[in-house]
Amino acid sequence: MKEKYIIKTYGCQMNEHDSEILRYSLEELGYQETDNYEDAKIIIFNTCAIRENAENKVYGNLGWLKGNEKYDDKIICVCGCMMQSNEIRKYILDKYINVKIVFGTNNLDNFKDILKRHLITGERIIEISDKNKYTNTTFNAIRPYEFKSFVNITYGCNNFCTYCIVPYTRGRESSRDLEDIVNEVEALVNDGVKEITLLGQNVNSYGKTLEPKRSFTELLIELNKIRNLKRIRFMTPHPRDIKNDFLELYGKLDKLMPQLHLPLQSGSDKILKDMNRHYSTEKYLDIVRKAREINPDISISTDIIVGYPTETEEDFKKTLDMVHEVRYDSAFTFIFSPRPHTPAAKLEMLDEDVVKNRFNRLTELMNEIQYENQLKTIGKSYEVLVESFDKEVGTAEGRNPQGRLVVFDGNPLQVGRIVEVEIEKINTFTSFGRLV
Ligand code: SAH
Ligand code: SF4
Ligand code: F3S
């Protein structure tokens, strides 16, 4: 019987994609995935450092494993963004003696060697390299879905938003060669992939560091030409770097899905400045207006941070005003979390109750607007790429071009296919419809 592994992933899509790459390495070595800690020989925690609660989940899991002798002979590995911090790494290595392997976000390529070395010597292995060195590497990955895939286009980030740890964990921004990306997507499509999601911390600055210079617009145009590729999505654009030629693609490229996830962070120009975001609310609204002019059906979603240390009630109200104005289709809202070494962590935190109250008001408004937007989709038909079928209830679910979750009475043969569904009912987060 094959030995088993389990990977727990705590972070963003880039983190998820890194886990898919690790899966490939493990299966090449003959291991099989399980979702049960007890069955696993190898336990991997792929960590995230973006907010304190992401870190606490990792400590929680390491803690209960340590206290339980059933797990004494497991090979516990910790990787991901938390491991890029010297202090956190040291803390974990000191406190959790059960951790056998530690490696960083730039050590995925030699994970197989690291593991083999541990198996031979039984020694604790620590491998961390600072530099982003994967711009010329095309990784194999085990995807959870056959028909959709993540594709990295840039690594790292140069923006240094004052609250954010990513530039410290993922290093400086670098772009992959355009030809390598196109080749990777072509290979994926030959393998049955219909939808790709391009990944980068700031996809609109793609290609700036390449020789000759390339642009995100150029990349999208090239990818749109790939026969049998059906859908292109991406995460995350930065409002500062969005130009008109990019927005115009929403009217030109048939495969570019009408979806724009545009992090706002705050609706106050003062706070945006404090955060080092380099755009104004006016510029932001201008992008939204143009995008909707080009495609009125585009869905717009966002990320917002509540309780940045310099945020006043007035500033917060401006965030609510922006939400009213943009009428987002969905949003990720976060409470500010001070991250070590970032400039914002040196500022005095706001009162917790004040922040919670703001957070709740924002969530309430967001849900209301989201619901109203969803109501307007009733009676409309959308192409849905079917992701799964639940045989117990007989329903299938998938995503429409705007990225909304659509549930309908379907069959297992539809998984991986694009079908047309008319929306009949909705709630805040899901649409329900029937095949047409
Ligand atoms: N590169 C992307 C997003 C990276 S992190 C971008 O710039 O949009 C995803 C989101 O986490 C951010 O958009 C931000 O809203 C949130 N975030 C980042 N650091 C945070 C912190 N210290 N506290 C709370 N939320 C944070
Ligand atoms: Fe963090 Fe800002 Fe870079 Fe996004 S753009 S990863 S928020 S520093
Ligand atoms: Fe977290 Fe690292 Fe992503 S800090 S959000 S896993 S880049």
Short mmCIF file of C-alpha atoms and ligand atoms in Angstrom, two decimals:
data_model
loop_
_atom_site.label_atom_id
_atom_site.label_comp_id
_atom_site.label_asym_id
_atom_site.label_seq_id
_atom_site.Cartn_x
_atom_site.Cartn_y
_atom_site.Cartn_z
CA MET A 1 0.00 0.00 0.00
CA LYS A 2 1.19 3.48 -0.84
CA GLU A 3 2.22 5.79 1.98
CA LYS A 4 0.05 8.85 2.35
CA TYR A 5 0.42 12.61 2.68
CA ILE A 6 -1.82 15.50 3.69
CA ILE A 7 -1.29 19.15 2.79
CA LYS A 8 -3.07 21.97 4.63
CA THR A 9 -3.00 25.26 2.76
CA TYR A 10 -3.68 28.50 4.61
CA GLY A 11 -3.09 31.27 2.09
CA CYS A 12 -4.02 32.83 -1.21
CA GLN A 13 -4.30 31.21 -4.63
CA MET A 14 -0.56 31.45 -5.10
CA ASN A 15 -0.15 29.44 -1.92
CA GLU A 16 -2.75 26.95 -3.18
CA HIS A 17 -0.89 26.61 -6.44
CA ASP A 18 2.35 25.98 -4.55
CA SER A 19 0.56 23.14 -2.76
CA GLU A 20 -0.50 21.71 -6.12
CA ILE A 21 3.17 21.72 -7.16
CA LEU A 22 4.17 19.94 -3.93
CA ARG A 23 1.45 17.36 -4.57
CA TYR A 24 3.02 16.59 -7.92
CA SER A 25 6.43 16.02 -6.29
CA LEU A 26 4.93 13.75 -3.64
CA GLU A 27 2.99 11.66 -6.12
CA GLU A 28 6.10 11.32 -8.28
CA LEU A 29 7.75 9.82 -5.20
CA GLY A 30 4.85 7.38 -4.90
CA TYR A 31 2.82 8.96 -2.09
CA GLN A 32 -0.95 9.20 -2.16
CA GLU A 33 -3.12 12.02 -0.81
CA THR A 34 -5.41 11.59 2.19
CA ASP A 35 -7.55 14.00 4.17
CA ASN A 36 -6.90 12.21 7.43
CA TYR A 37 -3.96 13.21 9.62
CA GLU A 38 -3.73 9.78 11.25
CA ASP A 39 -3.36 7.98 7.92
CA ALA A 40 -0.69 10.34 6.64
CA LYS A 41 3.02 9.66 6.87
CA ILE A 42 3.82 13.17 5.66
CA ILE A 43 1.98 16.21 6.99
CA ILE A 44 2.64 19.54 5.27
CA PHE A 45 1.47 22.94 6.49
CA ASN A 46 1.71 25.49 3.70
CA THR A 47 1.45 28.66 5.75
CA CYS A 48 0.30 32.24 5.18
CA ALA A 49 1.45 35.34 7.06
CA ILE A 50 -1.02 37.90 5.74
CA ARG A 51 -2.98 38.28 9.01
CA GLU A 52 -2.42 37.11 12.53
CA ASN A 53 -5.36 34.71 12.46
CA ALA A 54 -3.84 32.84 9.49
CA GLU A 55 -0.71 32.31 11.60
CA ASN A 56 -2.65 31.28 14.68
CA LYS A 57 -4.33 28.46 12.79
CA VAL A 58 -0.92 27.01 12.00
CA TYR A 59 0.24 27.26 15.62
CA GLY A 60 -3.01 25.60 16.69
CA ASN A 61 -2.45 22.64 14.40
CA LEU A 62 1.23 22.25 15.28
CA GLY A 63 0.26 22.38 18.94
CA TRP A 64 -2.24 19.54 18.93
CA LEU A 65 0.04 17.35 16.82
CA LYS A 66 2.86 17.91 19.29
CA GLY A 67 0.76 16.94 22.25
CA ASN A 68 -0.32 13.62 20.73
CA GLU A 69 2.03 10.66 20.55
CA LYS A 70 0.07 9.15 17.64
CA TYR A 71 1.83 11.72 15.51
CA ASP A 72 5.36 11.24 16.84
CA ASP A 73 6.57 9.28 13.83
CA LYS A 74 5.01 11.56 11.22
CA ILE A 75 7.16 13.70 8.98
CA ILE A 76 5.78 17.15 9.76
CA CYS A 77 6.84 19.79 7.24
CA VAL A 78 6.17 23.52 7.42
CA CYS A 79 6.55 25.74 4.35
CA GLY A 80 4.99 28.86 2.82
CA CYS A 81 5.11 32.54 3.66
CA MET A 82 5.54 32.29 7.45
CA MET A 83 8.78 30.40 6.89
CA GLN A 84 10.30 33.37 5.05
CA SER A 85 10.45 35.22 8.37
CA ASN A 86 13.58 34.47 10.41
CA GLU A 87 11.82 35.11 13.71
CA ILE A 88 8.80 32.94 13.02
CA ARG A 89 10.96 30.16 11.64
CA LYS A 90 13.16 30.20 14.70
CA TYR A 91 10.14 30.23 16.99
CA ILE A 92 8.60 27.22 15.24
CA LEU A 93 11.85 25.29 15.17
CA ASP A 94 12.45 25.93 18.88
CA LYS A 95 8.95 25.33 20.11
CA TYR A 96 7.77 22.49 17.88
CA ILE A 97 10.46 19.87 18.02
CA ASN A 98 8.12 17.57 16.11
CA VAL A 99 8.65 19.64 12.94
CA LYS A 100 11.14 17.72 10.80
CA ILE A 101 11.34 19.76 7.61
CA VAL A 102 11.09 23.49 7.02
CA PHE A 103 11.39 25.12 3.61
CA GLY A 104 10.54 28.42 1.98
CA THR A 105 8.47 29.71 -0.90
CA ASN A 106 11.53 29.56 -3.15
CA ASN A 107 12.45 25.97 -2.37
CA LEU A 108 9.63 24.12 -4.09
CA ASP A 109 11.85 22.81 -6.87
CA ASN A 110 14.04 20.78 -4.53
CA PHE A 111 11.36 19.53 -2.15
CA LYS A 112 11.82 15.99 -3.44
CA ASP A 113 15.53 16.10 -2.60
CA ILE A 114 14.84 17.63 0.80
CA LEU A 115 12.40 14.86 1.63
CA LYS A 116 14.71 12.12 0.38
CA ARG A 117 17.55 13.53 2.45
CA HIS A 118 15.39 13.52 5.55
CA LEU A 119 14.30 9.96 4.90
CA ILE A 120 17.91 8.80 4.61
CA THR A 121 19.45 10.77 7.47
CA GLY A 122 16.46 11.29 9.77
CA GLU A 123 17.83 14.77 10.37
CA ARG A 124 15.87 17.96 10.62
CA ILE A 125 16.18 19.87 7.35
CA ILE A 126 15.82 23.62 6.91
CA GLU A 127 16.04 25.16 3.44
CA ILE A 128 15.19 28.78 2.86
CA SER A 129 16.30 30.87 -0.06
CA ASP A 130 15.46 34.54 -0.35
CA LYS A 131 15.59 35.11 -4.07
CA ASN A 132 12.68 34.64 -6.44
CA LYS A 133 14.29 32.22 -8.83
CA TYR A 134 11.32 30.64 -10.55
CA THR A 135 10.82 33.08 -13.39
CA ASN A 136 12.27 30.52 -15.79
CA THR A 137 10.72 27.45 -14.26
CA THR A 138 7.61 25.72 -15.51
CA PHE A 139 6.27 23.53 -12.73
CA ASN A 140 4.07 20.49 -12.98
CA ALA A 141 1.13 20.51 -10.62
CA ILE A 142 -1.69 18.26 -9.55
CA ARG A 143 -4.85 20.24 -10.07
CA PRO A 144 -8.00 19.61 -8.04
CA TYR A 145 -10.03 20.12 -11.24
CA GLU A 146 -9.05 18.75 -14.63
CA PHE A 147 -10.62 21.62 -16.52
CA LYS A 148 -9.26 24.68 -14.71
CA SER A 149 -5.84 25.71 -13.58
CA PHE A 150 -3.82 28.44 -11.93
CA VAL A 151 -0.86 29.84 -13.85
CA ASN A 152 1.76 32.03 -12.21
CA ILE A 153 2.78 35.08 -14.20
CA THR A 154 4.66 37.15 -11.64
CA TYR A 155 6.31 36.39 -8.32
CA GLY A 156 6.82 38.78 -5.43
CA CYS A 157 5.71 42.37 -5.03
CA ASN A 158 7.39 45.77 -5.12
CA ASN A 159 4.53 47.86 -3.82
CA PHE A 160 5.15 47.90 -0.10
CA CYS A 161 1.66 48.85 0.95
CA THR A 162 2.32 49.89 4.53
CA TYR A 163 0.19 47.14 6.13
CA CYS A 164 1.34 44.25 3.98
CA ILE A 165 3.85 41.51 4.63
CA VAL A 166 3.91 40.01 1.13
CA PRO A 167 6.92 42.02 -0.16
CA TYR A 168 8.86 40.63 2.82
CA THR A 169 7.74 37.03 2.39
CA ARG A 170 7.66 36.76 -1.39
CA GLY A 171 10.50 39.12 -2.26
CA ARG A 172 10.86 41.51 -5.18
CA GLU A 173 8.62 41.33 -8.20
CA SER A 174 9.75 39.31 -11.19
CA SER A 175 7.86 38.21 -14.29
CA ARG A 176 7.94 34.97 -16.19
CA ASP A 177 8.75 35.06 -19.89
CA LEU A 178 5.68 35.58 -22.00
CA GLU A 179 6.55 32.61 -24.22
CA ASP A 180 6.89 30.31 -21.19
CA ILE A 181 3.46 31.31 -19.94
CA VAL A 182 1.89 30.80 -23.37
CA ASN A 183 3.59 27.39 -23.67
CA GLU A 184 2.39 26.37 -20.24
CA VAL A 185 -1.19 27.38 -21.03
CA GLU A 186 -1.07 25.56 -24.38
CA ALA A 187 0.10 22.41 -22.63
CA LEU A 188 -2.65 22.75 -20.03
CA VAL A 189 -5.28 23.21 -22.72
CA ASN A 190 -4.01 20.10 -24.52
CA ASP A 191 -4.48 18.35 -21.22
CA GLY A 192 -8.15 19.39 -21.06
CA VAL A 193 -8.01 22.73 -19.25
CA LYS A 194 -10.71 25.20 -20.31
CA GLU A 195 -10.22 27.97 -17.78
CA ILE A 196 -7.04 29.54 -16.47
CA THR A 197 -6.53 31.99 -13.62
CA LEU A 198 -3.36 34.03 -13.98
CA LEU A 199 -1.70 34.71 -10.65
CA GLY A 200 0.42 37.59 -9.43
CA GLN A 201 0.36 40.10 -6.58
CA ASN A 202 -0.02 42.89 -9.09
CA VAL A 203 -0.75 41.41 -12.49
CA ASN A 204 -0.92 44.76 -14.24
CA SER A 205 2.75 45.34 -13.67
CA TYR A 206 3.52 42.09 -15.51
CA GLY A 207 6.51 42.34 -17.83
CA LYS A 208 7.97 45.62 -16.59
CA THR A 209 11.22 43.96 -15.58
CA LEU A 210 11.53 41.77 -18.70
CA GLU A 211 13.92 42.43 -21.55
CA PRO A 212 12.34 43.40 -23.95
CA LYS A 213 9.55 44.86 -21.84
CA ARG A 214 6.20 43.12 -22.00
CA SER A 215 2.78 44.08 -20.68
CA PHE A 216 -0.22 42.36 -19.14
CA THR A 217 -2.28 43.57 -22.11
CA GLU A 218 0.11 41.87 -24.52
CA LEU A 219 0.00 38.67 -22.49
CA LEU A 220 -3.81 38.58 -22.47
CA ILE A 221 -3.95 39.15 -26.23
CA GLU A 222 -1.56 36.23 -26.81
CA LEU A 223 -3.43 33.91 -24.46
CA ASN A 224 -6.76 34.77 -26.06
CA LYS A 225 -5.44 33.27 -29.31
CA ILE A 226 -5.04 29.79 -27.85
CA ARG A 227 -7.55 27.48 -29.52
CA ASN A 228 -9.77 25.50 -27.16
CA LEU A 229 -8.99 27.72 -24.20
CA LYS A 230 -12.38 29.06 -23.12
CA ARG A 231 -11.92 31.33 -20.15
CA ILE A 232 -9.24 33.65 -18.80
CA ARG A 233 -9.36 35.10 -15.29
CA PHE A 234 -6.68 36.73 -13.16
CA MET A 235 -5.81 37.79 -9.59
CA THR A 236 -4.91 40.48 -8.55
CA PRO A 237 -4.79 43.76 -10.41
CA HIS A 238 -3.66 46.96 -8.71
CA PRO A 239 -5.72 50.09 -9.44
CA ARG A 240 -2.57 52.18 -9.77
CA ASP A 241 -1.37 50.18 -12.76
CA ILE A 242 -4.65 49.85 -14.64
CA LYS A 243 -4.55 51.62 -17.99
CA ASN A 244 -7.19 52.15 -20.66
CA ASP A 245 -5.64 49.73 -23.15
CA PHE A 246 -6.12 46.99 -20.57
CA LEU A 247 -9.74 47.91 -19.83
CA GLU A 248 -10.52 47.97 -23.55
CA LEU A 249 -9.66 44.27 -23.71
CA TYR A 250 -12.96 43.57 -21.94
CA GLY A 251 -14.64 44.60 -25.19
CA LYS A 252 -12.20 42.80 -27.46
CA LEU A 253 -11.14 39.45 -26.07
CA ASP A 254 -13.87 36.84 -26.10
CA LYS A 255 -12.11 34.62 -23.55
CA LEU A 256 -11.45 37.34 -20.98
CA MET A 257 -14.21 36.81 -18.42
CA PRO A 258 -16.29 39.85 -17.41
CA GLN A 259 -14.92 39.93 -13.90
CA LEU A 260 -12.68 42.48 -12.24
CA HIS A 261 -11.45 41.97 -8.69
CA LEU A 262 -10.23 45.45 -7.86
CA PRO A 263 -8.92 45.88 -4.31
CA LEU A 264 -10.02 49.23 -2.88
CA GLN A 265 -8.63 48.84 0.69
CA SER A 266 -10.16 52.15 1.79
CA GLY A 267 -12.55 54.75 0.41
CA SER A 268 -10.63 57.62 2.00
CA ASP A 269 -7.94 59.31 -0.07
CA LYS A 270 -6.07 60.15 3.12
CA ILE A 271 -5.96 56.50 4.19
CA LEU A 272 -5.01 55.35 0.69
CA LYS A 273 -2.09 57.73 0.92
CA ASP A 274 -1.15 56.48 4.37
CA MET A 275 -1.31 52.95 3.01
CA ASN A 276 1.04 53.84 0.13
CA ARG A 277 -1.51 52.68 -2.44
CA HIS A 278 -0.76 55.34 -5.08
CA TYR A 279 -4.26 55.91 -6.42
CA SER A 280 -7.13 58.17 -5.52
CA THR A 281 -10.77 57.24 -5.15
CA GLU A 282 -11.37 59.37 -8.25
CA LYS A 283 -9.00 57.24 -10.32
CA TYR A 284 -10.59 54.11 -8.86
CA LEU A 285 -14.11 55.22 -9.78
CA ASP A 286 -12.90 56.16 -13.22
CA ILE A 287 -11.68 52.56 -13.75
CA VAL A 288 -15.03 51.19 -12.57
CA ARG A 289 -16.95 53.55 -14.85
CA LYS A 290 -14.86 52.68 -17.90
CA ALA A 291 -15.00 48.96 -17.23
CA ARG A 292 -18.80 49.12 -17.02
CA GLU A 293 -19.01 51.30 -20.11
CA ILE A 294 -17.07 48.67 -22.03
CA ASN A 295 -19.03 45.76 -20.57
CA PRO A 296 -22.15 46.61 -18.54
CA ASP A 297 -22.32 42.99 -17.33
CA ILE A 298 -18.87 42.99 -15.72
CA SER A 299 -18.84 41.93 -12.09
CA ILE A 300 -16.73 44.02 -9.77
CA SER A 301 -15.42 42.74 -6.47
CA THR A 302 -12.93 44.07 -3.97
CA ASP A 303 -10.79 43.77 -0.84
CA ILE A 304 -11.28 46.27 2.00
CA ILE A 305 -9.34 46.71 5.23
CA VAL A 306 -11.21 48.13 8.20
CA GLY A 307 -9.45 49.72 11.17
CA TYR A 308 -6.20 50.88 9.62
CA PRO A 309 -4.52 52.73 12.53
CA THR A 310 -5.09 56.23 11.12
CA GLU A 311 -8.70 55.58 10.04
CA THR A 312 -11.22 57.98 11.60
CA GLU A 313 -15.00 57.57 11.59
CA GLU A 314 -15.08 60.09 8.73
CA ASP A 315 -12.58 58.02 6.74
CA PHE A 316 -14.61 54.91 7.36
CA LYS A 317 -17.79 56.62 6.18
CA LYS A 318 -15.98 57.39 2.95
CA THR A 319 -15.38 53.66 2.54
CA LEU A 320 -19.12 53.07 2.97
CA ASP A 321 -19.76 55.81 0.41
CA MET A 322 -17.52 54.06 -2.09
CA VAL A 323 -19.34 50.79 -1.51
CA HIS A 324 -22.65 52.57 -2.18
CA GLU A 325 -21.22 54.14 -5.28
CA VAL A 326 -19.55 51.09 -6.82
CA ARG A 327 -22.21 48.61 -5.71
CA TYR A 328 -19.83 45.66 -5.55
CA ASP A 329 -20.89 42.18 -6.58
CA SER A 330 -18.77 40.69 -3.83
CA ALA A 331 -16.03 41.62 -1.40
CA PHE A 332 -13.46 40.30 0.99
CA THR A 333 -13.43 42.47 4.07
CA PHE A 334 -10.64 42.29 6.63
CA ILE A 335 -9.87 43.77 10.00
CA PHE A 336 -6.44 45.37 10.01
CA SER A 337 -3.84 43.06 11.47
CA PRO A 338 -0.42 44.49 12.37
CA ARG A 339 2.33 42.54 10.61
CA PRO A 340 5.90 42.48 11.91
CA HIS A 341 8.33 44.89 10.24
CA THR A 342 5.66 46.67 8.21
CA PRO A 343 5.41 50.46 8.74
CA ALA A 344 1.76 50.23 9.81
CA ALA A 345 2.63 47.88 12.66
CA LYS A 346 4.52 50.73 14.36
CA LEU A 347 1.36 52.82 14.60
CA GLU A 348 -1.01 52.76 17.51
CA MET A 349 -3.94 50.42 16.96
CA LEU A 350 -7.55 51.62 17.08
CA ASP A 351 -9.94 50.49 19.78
CA GLU A 352 -11.05 46.94 19.07
CA ASP A 353 -14.76 47.60 19.64
CA VAL A 354 -14.73 50.61 17.34
CA VAL A 355 -13.15 48.49 14.61
CA LYS A 356 -15.57 45.60 15.10
CA ASN A 357 -18.48 47.97 14.90
CA ARG A 358 -17.16 49.41 11.63
CA PHE A 359 -16.50 45.96 10.27
CA ASN A 360 -20.06 44.85 11.02
CA ARG A 361 -21.54 47.94 9.40
CA LEU A 362 -19.47 47.36 6.29
CA THR A 363 -20.40 43.68 6.09
CA GLU A 364 -24.07 44.49 6.47
CA LEU A 365 -24.00 47.08 3.70
CA MET A 366 -21.99 44.81 1.45
CA ASN A 367 -24.41 41.91 1.90
CA GLU A 368 -27.39 44.16 1.19
CA ILE A 369 -25.88 45.43 -2.05
CA GLN A 370 -24.68 42.02 -3.10
CA TYR A 371 -28.20 40.67 -2.62
CA GLU A 372 -29.74 43.47 -4.64
CA ASN A 373 -27.25 42.89 -7.46
CA GLN A 374 -27.99 39.21 -7.40
CA LEU A 375 -31.75 39.86 -7.63
CA LYS A 376 -31.19 41.58 -10.96
CA THR A 377 -29.79 38.36 -12.43
CA ILE A 378 -33.08 36.47 -12.03
CA GLY A 379 -34.44 35.53 -15.46
CA LYS A 380 -31.06 35.95 -17.17
CA SER A 381 -29.15 33.05 -18.69
CA TYR A 382 -25.45 32.42 -18.24
CA GLU A 383 -22.86 29.98 -19.47
CA VAL A 384 -21.73 27.92 -16.51
CA LEU A 385 -18.55 25.87 -16.40
CA VAL A 386 -19.70 22.94 -14.28
CA GLU A 387 -17.31 22.11 -11.45
CA SER A 388 -19.02 19.37 -9.49
CA PHE A 389 -22.09 17.19 -9.15
CA ASP A 390 -23.64 16.27 -5.82
CA LYS A 391 -25.17 12.84 -6.29
CA GLU A 392 -27.06 12.97 -3.03
CA VAL A 393 -29.23 15.89 -4.05
CA GLY A 394 -28.77 15.63 -7.83
CA THR A 395 -27.50 19.17 -8.24
CA ALA A 396 -24.53 20.39 -10.21
CA GLU A 397 -22.66 23.61 -9.56
CA GLY A 398 -20.26 25.82 -11.40
CA ARG A 399 -19.28 29.39 -12.16
CA ASN A 400 -20.82 31.79 -14.63
CA PRO A 401 -18.58 34.19 -16.61
CA GLN A 402 -18.84 36.77 -13.81
CA GLY A 403 -17.50 34.18 -11.38
CA ARG A 404 -20.78 33.68 -9.52
CA LEU A 405 -21.62 30.29 -8.09
CA VAL A 406 -24.62 28.76 -9.90
CA VAL A 407 -26.45 25.62 -8.70
CA PHE A 408 -28.90 23.67 -10.88
CA ASP A 409 -30.41 20.20 -11.36
CA GLY A 410 -27.77 18.48 -13.42
CA ASN A 411 -25.94 15.25 -14.05
CA PRO A 412 -22.38 14.00 -13.52
CA LEU A 413 -21.59 14.06 -17.24
CA GLN A 414 -21.82 17.84 -17.21
CA VAL A 415 -18.77 18.24 -14.97
CA GLY A 416 -16.05 20.03 -16.95
CA ARG A 417 -18.52 21.20 -19.61
CA ILE A 418 -20.03 24.61 -20.23
CA VAL A 419 -23.83 24.62 -20.06
CA GLU A 420 -26.45 27.36 -20.24
CA VAL A 421 -28.43 28.03 -17.06
CA GLU A 422 -31.28 30.46 -16.46
CA ILE A 423 -31.31 31.96 -12.98
CA GLU A 424 -34.54 31.42 -11.04
CA LYS A 425 -33.66 32.10 -7.42
CA ILE A 426 -30.80 33.69 -5.54
CA ASN A 427 -29.36 34.29 -2.13
CA THR A 428 -26.49 36.63 -1.24
CA PHE A 429 -23.76 34.26 -2.36
CA THR A 430 -25.34 31.70 -4.70
CA SER A 431 -27.65 31.59 -7.70
CA PHE A 432 -30.04 28.74 -8.43
CA GLY A 433 -31.30 28.02 -11.91
CA ARG A 434 -32.40 25.54 -14.53
CA LEU A 435 -30.75 24.27 -17.68
CA VAL A 436 -31.94 25.90 -20.88
N1 SAH B 1 -1.67 41.72 -3.97
C1 SAH B 1 -3.02 41.82 -3.73
C2 SAH B 1 -3.56 41.19 -2.48
C3 SAH B 1 -2.70 40.60 -1.48
S1 SAH B 1 -3.29 40.15 0.07
C4 SAH B 1 -3.41 43.29 -3.74
O1 SAH B 1 -2.61 44.16 -3.58
O2 SAH B 1 -4.57 43.51 -3.87
C5 SAH B 1 -5.03 40.12 -0.03
C6 SAH B 1 -5.71 41.16 0.77
O3 SAH B 1 -5.42 40.98 2.15
C7 SAH B 1 -5.32 42.58 0.50
O4 SAH B 1 -5.94 43.10 -0.62
C8 SAH B 1 -5.74 43.28 1.76
O5 SAH B 1 -7.08 43.72 1.68
C9 SAH B 1 -5.65 42.19 2.83
N2 SAH B 1 -4.53 42.43 3.73
C10 SAH B 1 -3.22 42.49 3.44
N3 SAH B 1 -2.49 42.76 4.55
C11 SAH B 1 -3.37 42.90 5.56
C12 SAH B 1 -3.24 43.21 6.95
N4 SAH B 1 -2.07 43.45 7.50
N5 SAH B 1 -4.38 43.25 7.69
C13 SAH B 1 -5.58 43.02 7.14
N6 SAH B 1 -5.76 42.75 5.85
C14 SAH B 1 -4.67 42.68 5.05
FE1 SF4 B 2 0.63 43.56 -0.46
FE2 SF4 B 2 0.23 45.85 -1.65
FE3 SF4 B 2 1.82 44.04 -2.77
FE4 SF4 B 2 -0.81 43.63 -2.66
S1 SF4 B 2 0.21 45.26 -3.80
S2 SF4 B 2 0.79 42.16 -2.17
S3 SF4 B 2 -1.37 44.55 -0.73
S4 SF4 B 2 2.21 45.12 -0.88
FE1 F3S B 3 -0.51 34.68 2.49
FE2 F3S B 3 1.77 34.55 1.28
FE3 F3S B 3 -0.44 34.57 -0.13
S1 F3S B 3 1.32 35.79 3.04
S2 F3S B 3 -1.83 35.76 1.12
S3 F3S B 3 0.19 33.02 1.28
S4 F3S B 3 1.50 35.49 -0.71
#
